[in-house]
């Protein structure tokens, strides 16, 4: 009865502007349950922040420390996002549109830093010298860790563009620069916007790397409030500020994406791309890319290799390593599967049924994505202890936390794939008498399968590196690779942390390979 009420309320909240169809009953139930889980942390933050009271809340926020935290958080977010857009888009353009020597090798190298967790990169740089602590080190290390989130979708978008559009533009008298700004860039906006939004939200919620780099933001301050003072209300107030920072980011991304339509009925014949000659810029570009790969790959991997063989804490506890590897794989695979299963109905409802507030329906998970994993974990722990005590410290609760945390990562990939599928193909299937479920299984799902696989791989990658939510919600006896790295680095046992970090990087390379092969380097 409750499920029927929820589904009826959901179906009555809007109408199908694009296709004239409403979601099915079970489709509506799934969406309602997913959104309920996603909104729990949001409700928790508002409720706990409201307990502070207006007067005390104003006093807490009107402190020099909060102003400094706000400045630090915004400065880091803007700097890293701008740097990742420049690096990611520039690298994608050089690989896909120029005569860069060794383009295939560079394409592989540019995606590899995604397999190195940000807090592992921070640990390797800080273990070299404390000079990398602070704002400068945070911008450098987080840019190196996150620029593939922009590079991969932009590279995919460039591969999917029809070169004939650029040829027509140049035949009308526009040079290459004018063609890029007027023809190519508008079609890259969805990829650029999605990548930049993910990076920005990641900067708002980043904790592990910033704690090691000793750079104070709202996220590290929230952790301190909980750990040192156990002040849930004050920490929730800071988390509420993070939510407010997230809203303009989502509005901006929606405006950047606009109404761009990328779907086409057929791929047509593959046309060769006319490569732009780099000329005298070839060697400077190669120099910049070599320096980038040295900082992003050689330094972390080289430092890790050193700590594997040196230091008073060097040595491998094979039993603990195997157990932590098994725990990480089990949680990450289950979390990725659950996240993908929850993502597809949500994206379909937002794009195919186009209910009222459909764009915001698709963006609600992004708002919660800006919250630190600590806040999400505590909110779910609170609701489970209060209402469903049997779920506390169970696999169910931690999987719900993973879905809430990383739903936007899967959404970005599935949305990009669905944008390439014209609705006319699905309409033809229904006109031939197939049911909506049959059309989904025979037409929609096969066409968006690469995007679903990419979303699952990206979520799996992030779950292997997830730390704060797992620390709080993991069932007793579960100890992941990330938890082991965090525990050892907190004690400055860099050599003891190295084996866990090395295995974490090796396993993370698998989803990076899937991302590169299954979607981003598969011609669309």
Short mmCIF file of C-alpha atoms in Angstrom, two decimals:
data_model
loop_
_atom_site.label_atom_id
_atom_site.label_comp_id
_atom_site.label_asym_id
_atom_site.label_seq_id
_atom_site.Cartn_x
_atom_site.Cartn_y
_atom_site.Cartn_z
CA UNK A 1 0.00 0.00 0.00
CA UNK A 2 2.83 2.38 0.84
CA UNK A 3 4.60 1.54 -2.43
CA UNK A 4 1.38 2.19 -4.38
CA UNK A 5 0.92 5.56 -2.67
CA UNK A 6 4.51 6.59 -3.39
CA UNK A 7 4.23 5.51 -7.01
CA UNK A 8 0.92 7.34 -7.48
CA UNK A 9 2.36 10.53 -6.01
CA UNK A 10 5.39 10.25 -8.25
CA UNK A 11 3.37 9.68 -11.42
CA UNK A 12 1.13 12.63 -10.61
CA UNK A 13 4.02 15.06 -10.09
CA UNK A 14 4.47 15.69 -13.80
CA UNK A 15 3.55 14.75 -17.30
CA UNK A 16 5.44 13.32 -20.26
CA UNK A 17 6.31 16.35 -22.34
CA UNK A 18 8.63 14.51 -24.72
CA UNK A 19 6.91 11.23 -25.43
CA UNK A 20 3.45 11.54 -23.90
CA UNK A 21 4.09 8.47 -21.75
CA UNK A 22 4.21 8.01 -17.97
CA UNK A 23 6.53 5.64 -16.12
CA UNK A 24 5.12 2.23 -15.30
CA UNK A 25 4.10 1.40 -11.75
CA UNK A 26 7.24 -0.54 -10.87
CA UNK A 27 9.42 1.99 -12.64
CA UNK A 28 7.84 4.67 -10.46
CA UNK A 29 8.37 2.59 -7.30
CA UNK A 30 12.07 2.12 -8.05
CA UNK A 31 12.55 5.84 -8.70
CA UNK A 32 10.68 6.77 -5.53
CA UNK A 33 12.79 4.41 -3.41
CA UNK A 34 16.05 5.68 -4.94
CA UNK A 35 15.11 9.32 -4.41
CA UNK A 36 14.02 8.57 -0.84
CA UNK A 37 17.44 7.11 -0.09
CA UNK A 38 19.18 10.02 -1.82
CA UNK A 39 17.16 12.61 0.09
CA UNK A 40 17.77 11.10 3.56
CA UNK A 41 21.20 12.78 3.99
CA UNK A 42 19.74 16.05 2.76
CA UNK A 43 16.90 15.87 5.32
CA UNK A 44 19.33 14.85 8.05
CA UNK A 45 21.59 17.84 7.39
CA UNK A 46 18.66 20.30 7.42
CA UNK A 47 17.20 18.78 10.61
CA UNK A 48 20.48 18.70 12.51
CA UNK A 49 21.44 22.18 11.33
CA UNK A 50 18.02 23.45 12.43
CA UNK A 51 18.71 22.18 15.94
CA UNK A 52 21.49 24.73 16.28
CA UNK A 53 18.97 27.58 16.28
CA UNK A 54 19.09 30.82 14.35
CA UNK A 55 21.08 32.86 16.88
CA UNK A 56 23.71 30.23 17.61
CA UNK A 57 23.83 29.22 13.96
CA UNK A 58 24.50 32.81 12.92
CA UNK A 59 27.26 33.08 15.54
CA UNK A 60 28.85 29.83 14.38
CA UNK A 61 28.82 30.83 10.72
CA UNK A 62 29.92 34.42 11.34
CA UNK A 63 33.36 33.36 12.53
CA UNK A 64 36.70 34.13 10.88
CA UNK A 65 37.39 30.39 10.72
CA UNK A 66 34.25 29.73 8.67
CA UNK A 67 35.16 32.55 6.30
CA UNK A 68 38.62 31.01 5.90
CA UNK A 69 37.09 27.57 5.29
CA UNK A 70 34.77 29.05 2.67
CA UNK A 71 37.66 30.76 0.92
CA UNK A 72 39.82 27.63 1.03
CA UNK A 73 37.03 25.41 -0.29
CA UNK A 74 36.00 27.72 -3.14
CA UNK A 75 39.61 28.48 -4.08
CA UNK A 76 40.46 24.78 -4.28
CA UNK A 77 37.30 23.93 -6.22
CA UNK A 78 37.74 26.72 -8.79
CA UNK A 79 41.47 26.14 -9.25
CA UNK A 80 41.27 22.37 -9.65
CA UNK A 81 38.20 22.50 -11.91
CA UNK A 82 39.78 25.11 -14.19
CA UNK A 83 43.05 23.18 -14.34
CA UNK A 84 41.32 19.86 -15.09
CA UNK A 85 39.20 21.40 -17.86
CA UNK A 86 42.28 22.91 -19.50
CA UNK A 87 44.36 19.76 -19.15
CA UNK A 88 41.61 17.28 -19.96
CA UNK A 89 40.17 19.13 -22.93
CA UNK A 90 43.62 20.06 -24.27
CA UNK A 91 44.89 16.49 -24.03
CA UNK A 92 41.72 15.14 -25.69
CA UNK A 93 42.00 17.65 -28.54
CA UNK A 94 45.65 16.82 -29.19
CA UNK A 95 44.99 13.06 -29.21
CA UNK A 96 41.82 13.14 -31.33
CA UNK A 97 42.39 16.07 -33.69
CA UNK A 98 46.14 16.63 -34.19
CA UNK A 99 49.12 14.74 -35.61
CA UNK A 100 50.60 14.25 -32.14
CA UNK A 101 53.31 11.54 -32.34
CA UNK A 102 52.37 8.34 -30.50
CA UNK A 103 48.72 9.30 -30.11
CA UNK A 104 47.58 5.79 -29.10
CA UNK A 105 50.24 5.54 -26.41
CA UNK A 106 49.37 8.99 -25.05
CA UNK A 107 45.68 8.02 -25.04
CA UNK A 108 46.47 5.11 -22.71
CA UNK A 109 48.76 7.16 -20.49
CA UNK A 110 46.29 10.05 -20.09
CA UNK A 111 43.66 7.74 -18.59
CA UNK A 112 45.98 5.90 -16.17
CA UNK A 113 46.15 8.52 -13.36
CA UNK A 114 42.50 7.74 -12.64
CA UNK A 115 43.66 4.43 -11.15
CA UNK A 116 45.73 6.19 -8.45
CA UNK A 117 43.52 7.28 -5.52
CA UNK A 118 43.94 10.91 -4.55
CA UNK A 119 44.85 10.05 -0.97
CA UNK A 120 47.46 7.56 -2.21
CA UNK A 121 48.93 10.25 -4.46
CA UNK A 122 48.97 12.64 -1.52
CA UNK A 123 50.72 10.08 0.67
CA UNK A 124 53.44 9.51 -1.94
CA UNK A 125 54.08 13.23 -2.48
CA UNK A 126 54.03 14.12 1.22
CA UNK A 127 56.39 11.26 2.02
CA UNK A 128 58.90 12.90 -0.33
CA UNK A 129 58.74 16.30 1.35
CA UNK A 130 56.31 18.30 3.52
CA UNK A 131 56.69 21.14 1.03
CA UNK A 132 53.74 19.66 -0.87
CA UNK A 133 51.38 20.27 2.03
CA UNK A 134 48.96 23.19 1.75
CA UNK A 135 47.08 24.87 -1.08
CA UNK A 136 49.69 24.49 -3.82
CA UNK A 137 50.20 20.81 -3.20
CA UNK A 138 46.45 20.20 -2.98
CA UNK A 139 45.81 21.86 -6.35
CA UNK A 140 48.69 19.96 -7.98
CA UNK A 141 47.86 16.51 -6.62
CA UNK A 142 44.06 16.72 -7.01
CA UNK A 143 44.40 18.07 -10.55
CA UNK A 144 46.63 15.15 -11.49
CA UNK A 145 44.16 12.72 -9.91
CA UNK A 146 40.94 14.08 -11.44
CA UNK A 147 41.71 15.54 -14.88
CA UNK A 148 40.82 12.15 -16.56
CA UNK A 149 37.21 12.81 -15.48
CA UNK A 150 37.24 15.58 -18.09
CA UNK A 151 39.63 14.00 -20.58
CA UNK A 152 37.67 10.77 -21.06
CA UNK A 153 34.21 12.22 -21.87
CA UNK A 154 35.66 15.00 -24.05
CA UNK A 155 37.74 12.46 -25.94
CA UNK A 156 34.61 10.36 -26.48
CA UNK A 157 32.65 13.39 -27.64
CA UNK A 158 35.35 14.35 -30.14
CA UNK A 159 35.36 10.83 -31.55
CA UNK A 160 31.59 10.91 -31.90
CA UNK A 161 31.49 14.20 -33.84
CA UNK A 162 30.95 14.04 -37.57
CA UNK A 163 34.02 15.58 -39.30
CA UNK A 164 31.70 16.73 -42.10
CA UNK A 165 30.39 19.50 -39.83
CA UNK A 166 33.88 20.95 -39.50
CA UNK A 167 34.50 20.56 -43.22
CA UNK A 168 31.30 22.45 -44.05
CA UNK A 169 32.26 25.23 -41.65
CA UNK A 170 35.70 25.61 -43.23
CA UNK A 171 34.20 25.54 -46.72
CA UNK A 172 32.11 28.57 -45.70
CA UNK A 173 35.29 30.57 -45.05
CA UNK A 174 35.88 29.98 -41.33
CA UNK A 175 39.37 29.11 -40.19
CA UNK A 176 40.14 26.27 -37.79
CA UNK A 177 39.90 28.48 -34.69
CA UNK A 178 36.51 29.90 -35.69
CA UNK A 179 35.29 26.40 -36.56
CA UNK A 180 36.32 25.14 -33.14
CA UNK A 181 34.47 27.91 -31.28
CA UNK A 182 31.31 27.90 -33.40
CA UNK A 183 30.94 24.23 -34.39
CA UNK A 184 33.00 21.91 -32.20
CA UNK A 185 32.84 23.57 -28.76
CA UNK A 186 29.00 23.80 -28.61
CA UNK A 187 28.83 20.04 -29.16
CA UNK A 188 31.43 19.43 -26.45
CA UNK A 189 29.48 21.38 -23.85
CA UNK A 190 27.61 18.36 -22.40
CA UNK A 191 30.86 16.44 -21.94
CA UNK A 192 32.74 19.44 -20.57
CA UNK A 193 29.87 20.39 -18.26
CA UNK A 194 29.43 16.88 -16.87
CA UNK A 195 33.16 16.41 -16.31
CA UNK A 196 33.62 19.82 -14.69
CA UNK A 197 30.59 19.27 -12.45
CA UNK A 198 31.94 15.94 -11.21
CA UNK A 199 35.34 17.46 -10.49
CA UNK A 200 33.81 20.44 -8.67
CA UNK A 201 31.58 18.28 -6.49
CA UNK A 202 34.48 15.96 -5.80
CA UNK A 203 36.50 18.91 -4.53
CA UNK A 204 33.68 19.89 -2.18
CA UNK A 205 33.54 16.39 -0.68
CA UNK A 206 37.24 15.38 -0.78
CA UNK A 207 38.62 14.39 2.61
CA UNK A 208 41.41 11.80 2.62
CA UNK A 209 43.85 13.66 0.36
CA UNK A 210 43.22 17.02 2.03
CA UNK A 211 43.68 15.57 5.51
CA UNK A 212 47.08 14.18 4.50
CA UNK A 213 47.99 17.49 2.84
CA UNK A 214 46.86 19.45 5.91
CA UNK A 215 44.67 21.76 3.86
CA UNK A 216 41.57 22.86 5.74
CA UNK A 217 38.20 22.88 3.93
CA UNK A 218 34.61 22.42 5.04
CA UNK A 219 34.98 18.65 4.69
CA UNK A 220 38.01 18.36 6.98
CA UNK A 221 36.36 20.77 9.45
CA UNK A 222 33.21 18.62 9.49
CA UNK A 223 35.32 15.56 10.28
CA UNK A 224 37.03 17.41 13.12
CA UNK A 225 33.68 18.50 14.56
CA UNK A 226 32.53 14.89 14.69
CA UNK A 227 35.82 13.33 15.77
CA UNK A 228 37.10 15.87 18.29
CA UNK A 229 33.96 17.55 19.64
CA UNK A 230 31.28 15.07 18.54
CA UNK A 231 29.12 18.06 17.60
CA UNK A 232 26.63 16.73 15.08
CA UNK A 233 24.65 19.95 14.89
CA UNK A 234 27.64 22.21 14.21
CA UNK A 235 29.02 19.80 11.65
CA UNK A 236 25.61 19.58 9.96
CA UNK A 237 25.56 23.37 9.74
CA UNK A 238 28.86 23.31 7.85
CA UNK A 239 27.51 20.52 5.64
CA UNK A 240 24.48 22.69 4.85
CA UNK A 241 26.86 25.36 3.53
CA UNK A 242 28.32 22.72 1.20
CA UNK A 243 24.83 22.01 -0.12
CA UNK A 244 24.31 25.71 -0.81
CA UNK A 245 27.61 25.82 -2.71
CA UNK A 246 26.43 22.90 -4.84
CA UNK A 247 23.26 24.57 -6.16
CA UNK A 248 24.93 27.25 -8.35
CA UNK A 249 27.24 24.57 -9.79
CA UNK A 250 24.29 22.49 -10.95
CA UNK A 251 22.48 25.53 -12.35
CA UNK A 252 25.61 26.50 -14.27
CA UNK A 253 26.01 22.97 -15.65
CA UNK A 254 22.38 22.93 -16.80
CA UNK A 255 22.89 26.25 -18.60
CA UNK A 256 26.11 25.04 -20.21
CA UNK A 257 24.47 21.82 -21.38
CA UNK A 258 21.42 23.74 -22.61
CA UNK A 259 19.27 22.00 -25.17
CA UNK A 260 22.04 20.35 -27.18
CA UNK A 261 20.75 17.26 -28.99
CA UNK A 262 23.37 14.77 -30.11
CA UNK A 263 21.28 11.82 -31.22
CA UNK A 264 21.34 10.67 -34.80
CA UNK A 265 19.55 7.73 -36.41
CA UNK A 266 22.58 6.14 -38.07
CA UNK A 267 26.32 6.32 -37.71
CA UNK A 268 26.82 6.43 -41.44
CA UNK A 269 30.15 5.80 -43.07
CA UNK A 270 33.21 6.43 -40.97
CA UNK A 271 34.90 9.56 -42.29
CA UNK A 272 38.61 10.05 -41.63
CA UNK A 273 39.49 13.05 -39.50
CA UNK A 274 41.76 15.66 -41.01
CA UNK A 275 44.56 16.03 -38.48
CA UNK A 276 45.70 19.49 -37.50
CA UNK A 277 49.51 19.72 -37.90
CA UNK A 278 51.21 20.88 -34.70
CA UNK A 279 54.20 22.21 -36.60
CA UNK A 280 56.60 24.10 -34.38
CA UNK A 281 54.37 23.40 -31.36
CA UNK A 282 55.04 19.66 -31.55
CA UNK A 283 58.04 19.59 -29.21
CA UNK A 284 56.62 22.01 -26.61
CA UNK A 285 53.41 19.95 -26.48
CA UNK A 286 55.38 16.72 -26.10
CA UNK A 287 57.41 18.36 -23.34
CA UNK A 288 54.27 19.42 -21.45
CA UNK A 289 52.72 15.98 -21.76
CA UNK A 290 55.93 14.28 -20.64
CA UNK A 291 56.07 16.50 -17.55
CA UNK A 292 52.39 15.78 -16.88
CA UNK A 293 52.88 12.01 -16.99
CA UNK A 294 56.01 12.25 -14.87
CA UNK A 295 54.10 14.08 -12.13
CA UNK A 296 50.91 12.03 -12.45
CA UNK A 297 52.43 8.55 -12.80
CA UNK A 298 56.20 8.25 -12.35
CA UNK A 299 56.45 10.17 -9.07
CA UNK A 300 53.64 8.30 -7.23
CA UNK A 301 54.59 4.88 -8.61
CA UNK A 302 58.30 5.46 -8.06
CA UNK A 303 57.73 6.61 -4.47
CA UNK A 304 55.49 3.63 -3.84
CA UNK A 305 58.16 1.28 -5.19
CA UNK A 306 60.68 2.86 -2.85
CA UNK A 307 58.48 2.38 0.23
CA UNK A 308 57.80 -1.23 -0.76
CA UNK A 309 61.49 -2.03 -0.30
CA UNK A 310 62.68 0.47 2.30
CA UNK A 311 61.77 1.72 5.74
CA UNK A 312 61.53 0.23 9.18
CA UNK A 313 57.92 -0.80 8.58
CA UNK A 314 58.64 -2.54 5.25
CA UNK A 315 57.27 -6.03 4.89
CA UNK A 316 54.05 -7.67 3.73
CA UNK A 317 51.44 -9.35 5.90
CA UNK A 318 50.04 -11.60 3.19
CA UNK A 319 47.08 -12.77 5.23
CA UNK A 320 45.91 -9.25 6.00
CA UNK A 321 46.58 -8.15 2.41
CA UNK A 322 44.51 -10.97 0.89
CA UNK A 323 41.67 -10.43 3.35
CA UNK A 324 41.56 -6.67 2.68
CA UNK A 325 41.67 -7.29 -1.08
CA UNK A 326 38.71 -9.66 -0.85
CA UNK A 327 36.70 -7.20 1.25
CA UNK A 328 37.41 -4.35 -1.18
CA UNK A 329 36.45 -6.39 -4.24
CA UNK A 330 33.25 -7.72 -2.66
CA UNK A 331 32.00 -4.32 -1.51
CA UNK A 332 33.01 -2.52 -4.71
CA UNK A 333 31.46 -5.04 -7.09
CA UNK A 334 28.20 -5.20 -5.13
CA UNK A 335 28.09 -1.41 -4.78
CA UNK A 336 28.74 -0.83 -8.49
CA UNK A 337 26.00 -3.29 -9.49
CA UNK A 338 23.44 -1.72 -7.14
CA UNK A 339 24.33 1.80 -8.29
CA UNK A 340 23.91 0.94 -11.96
CA UNK A 341 20.60 -0.82 -11.33
CA UNK A 342 19.33 2.32 -9.58
CA UNK A 343 20.73 4.71 -12.18
CA UNK A 344 19.09 3.42 -15.35
CA UNK A 345 15.44 3.94 -14.21
CA UNK A 346 16.28 7.41 -12.92
CA UNK A 347 17.94 8.56 -16.14
CA UNK A 348 15.19 7.03 -18.28
CA UNK A 349 12.54 8.90 -16.31
CA UNK A 350 14.37 12.21 -16.60
CA UNK A 351 15.14 11.91 -20.32
CA UNK A 352 12.40 9.77 -21.83
CA UNK A 353 9.35 10.65 -19.74
CA UNK A 354 10.44 14.18 -18.97
CA UNK A 355 8.32 14.65 -15.86
CA UNK A 356 7.86 18.03 -14.24
CA UNK A 357 11.20 19.14 -12.75
CA UNK A 358 12.80 16.41 -14.84
CA UNK A 359 16.13 18.23 -15.08
CA UNK A 360 16.23 18.70 -11.32
CA UNK A 361 15.13 15.11 -10.79
CA UNK A 362 18.25 14.11 -12.71
CA UNK A 363 20.35 16.52 -10.63
CA UNK A 364 19.17 15.80 -7.07
CA UNK A 365 21.85 13.11 -6.59
CA UNK A 366 24.48 15.66 -7.64
CA UNK A 367 23.45 17.91 -4.75
CA UNK A 368 23.97 15.12 -2.24
CA UNK A 369 27.24 14.15 -3.98
CA UNK A 370 28.75 17.36 -2.58
CA UNK A 371 28.28 16.07 0.96
CA UNK A 372 31.26 14.32 2.57
CA UNK A 373 30.95 10.57 2.86
CA UNK A 374 31.10 11.06 6.62
CA UNK A 375 27.84 13.06 6.65
CA UNK A 376 26.07 10.57 4.40
CA UNK A 377 27.24 7.66 6.53
CA UNK A 378 26.13 9.31 9.77
CA UNK A 379 22.74 10.22 8.35
CA UNK A 380 22.09 6.64 7.22
CA UNK A 381 23.37 5.30 10.55
CA UNK A 382 20.99 7.64 12.39
CA UNK A 383 17.92 6.61 10.37
CA UNK A 384 18.79 2.91 10.53
CA UNK A 385 19.32 2.92 14.31
CA UNK A 386 16.12 4.93 14.82
CA UNK A 387 13.77 3.11 12.45
CA UNK A 388 15.36 -0.13 11.18
CA UNK A 389 17.94 -1.15 13.78
CA UNK A 390 18.50 -4.53 12.12
CA UNK A 391 20.08 -2.76 9.12
CA UNK A 392 22.81 -1.01 11.10
CA UNK A 393 26.32 -2.25 10.21
CA UNK A 394 24.87 -4.54 7.56
CA UNK A 395 25.75 -4.94 3.91
CA UNK A 396 22.39 -3.41 2.99
CA UNK A 397 23.16 -0.11 4.70
CA UNK A 398 26.65 0.29 3.28
CA UNK A 399 25.36 -0.53 -0.22
CA UNK A 400 22.68 2.16 0.15
CA UNK A 401 25.44 4.58 1.17
CA UNK A 402 27.45 3.66 -1.92
CA UNK A 403 24.44 4.26 -4.18
CA UNK A 404 23.81 7.66 -2.61
CA UNK A 405 27.48 8.60 -2.86
CA UNK A 406 28.20 7.60 -6.44
CA UNK A 407 24.91 7.67 -8.30
CA UNK A 408 26.00 10.81 -10.24
CA UNK A 409 29.06 9.03 -11.66
CA UNK A 410 26.90 6.34 -13.24
CA UNK A 411 24.32 8.95 -14.29
CA UNK A 412 26.85 10.88 -16.36
CA UNK A 413 27.80 7.82 -18.43
CA UNK A 414 24.26 6.49 -18.87
CA UNK A 415 22.93 9.94 -19.79
CA UNK A 416 25.68 10.41 -22.39
CA UNK A 417 24.80 7.04 -23.97
CA UNK A 418 21.05 7.73 -23.93
CA UNK A 419 21.57 11.14 -25.56
CA UNK A 420 23.06 9.31 -28.55
CA UNK A 421 19.91 7.15 -28.94
CA UNK A 422 17.06 8.84 -30.84
CA UNK A 423 13.58 8.33 -29.40
CA UNK A 424 12.31 7.43 -32.88
CA UNK A 425 13.90 3.97 -32.63
CA UNK A 426 11.98 3.22 -29.45
CA UNK A 427 8.79 4.66 -30.97
CA UNK A 428 9.14 2.28 -33.93
CA UNK A 429 9.47 -0.67 -31.56
CA UNK A 430 6.29 0.30 -29.73
CA UNK A 431 4.48 0.89 -33.02
CA UNK A 432 5.30 -2.69 -33.98
CA UNK A 433 3.43 -3.94 -30.91
CA UNK A 434 6.28 -4.49 -28.46
CA UNK A 435 5.67 -3.72 -24.78
CA UNK A 436 7.73 -1.00 -23.05
CA UNK A 437 9.76 -3.69 -21.27
CA UNK A 438 10.42 -5.49 -24.55
CA UNK A 439 11.49 -2.23 -26.22
CA UNK A 440 13.83 -1.52 -23.33
CA UNK A 441 15.42 -4.99 -23.44
CA UNK A 442 15.71 -5.25 -27.24
CA UNK A 443 16.47 -1.64 -28.26
CA UNK A 444 17.31 0.72 -25.41
CA UNK A 445 19.51 -1.50 -23.26
CA UNK A 446 21.74 -2.83 -26.08
CA UNK A 447 22.29 0.71 -27.33
CA UNK A 448 23.18 2.16 -23.94
CA UNK A 449 25.09 -0.91 -22.72
CA UNK A 450 28.52 0.70 -23.28
CA UNK A 451 27.46 3.68 -21.17
CA UNK A 452 26.08 1.40 -18.46
CA UNK A 453 29.34 -0.59 -18.46
CA UNK A 454 31.36 2.61 -18.23
CA UNK A 455 29.22 3.89 -15.38
CA UNK A 456 29.62 0.64 -13.49
CA UNK A 457 33.38 0.65 -14.06
CA UNK A 458 33.68 4.25 -12.87
CA UNK A 459 31.63 3.54 -9.74
CA UNK A 460 33.68 0.40 -9.02
CA UNK A 461 36.84 2.47 -9.38
CA UNK A 462 35.64 5.08 -6.89
CA UNK A 463 34.37 2.45 -4.45
CA UNK A 464 37.77 0.79 -4.38
CA UNK A 465 39.11 4.15 -3.19
CA UNK A 466 36.18 5.06 -0.88
CA UNK A 467 37.20 5.69 2.72
CA UNK A 468 35.03 7.70 5.10
CA UNK A 469 31.63 6.02 4.64
CA UNK A 470 33.25 2.61 4.75
CA UNK A 471 35.04 3.45 8.00
CA UNK A 472 31.70 4.16 9.70
CA UNK A 473 29.27 1.71 8.07
CA UNK A 474 31.39 -1.33 7.24
CA UNK A 475 30.22 -4.49 9.02
CA UNK A 476 32.40 -5.72 11.87
CA UNK A 477 35.43 -7.61 10.55
CA UNK A 478 35.48 -5.85 7.16
CA UNK A 479 38.77 -4.07 6.50
CA UNK A 480 39.29 -2.71 2.96
CA UNK A 481 42.52 -1.71 1.24
CA UNK A 482 41.66 1.98 1.58
CA UNK A 483 41.07 1.57 5.30
CA UNK A 484 44.46 -0.12 5.70
CA UNK A 485 46.27 2.61 3.75
CA UNK A 486 44.56 5.27 5.85
CA UNK A 487 45.39 3.54 9.11
CA UNK A 488 49.08 3.11 8.28
CA UNK A 489 49.64 6.57 6.79
CA UNK A 490 47.99 8.18 9.82
CA UNK A 491 50.77 6.58 11.87
CA UNK A 492 53.40 7.71 9.32
CA UNK A 493 54.11 4.03 8.53
CA UNK A 494 54.58 4.76 4.83
CA UNK A 495 56.31 1.46 4.05
CA UNK A 496 53.59 -0.57 5.81
CA UNK A 497 50.93 1.22 3.74
CA UNK A 498 52.74 0.61 0.44
CA UNK A 499 51.59 -3.01 -0.24
CA UNK A 500 47.91 -2.08 0.25
CA UNK A 501 48.32 1.02 -1.92
CA UNK A 502 50.07 -1.00 -4.64
CA UNK A 503 47.30 -3.61 -4.80
CA UNK A 504 44.70 -0.84 -4.79
CA UNK A 505 46.34 0.78 -7.84
CA UNK A 506 46.67 -2.55 -9.68
CA UNK A 507 43.01 -3.43 -9.20
CA UNK A 508 41.89 0.10 -10.06
CA UNK A 509 43.64 -0.25 -13.40
CA UNK A 510 41.00 -2.79 -14.49
CA UNK A 511 38.01 -0.38 -14.55
CA UNK A 512 40.21 2.29 -16.13
CA UNK A 513 40.92 -0.16 -18.96
CA UNK A 514 37.20 -0.89 -19.29
CA UNK A 515 36.42 2.82 -19.43
CA UNK A 516 39.00 3.35 -22.14
CA UNK A 517 38.03 0.37 -24.25
CA UNK A 518 34.29 -0.16 -23.75
CA UNK A 519 33.10 3.39 -24.23
CA UNK A 520 35.53 6.23 -24.49
CA UNK A 521 37.73 4.65 -27.12
CA UNK A 522 34.92 2.92 -28.88
CA UNK A 523 33.74 4.92 -31.86
CA UNK A 524 30.27 6.20 -31.22
#
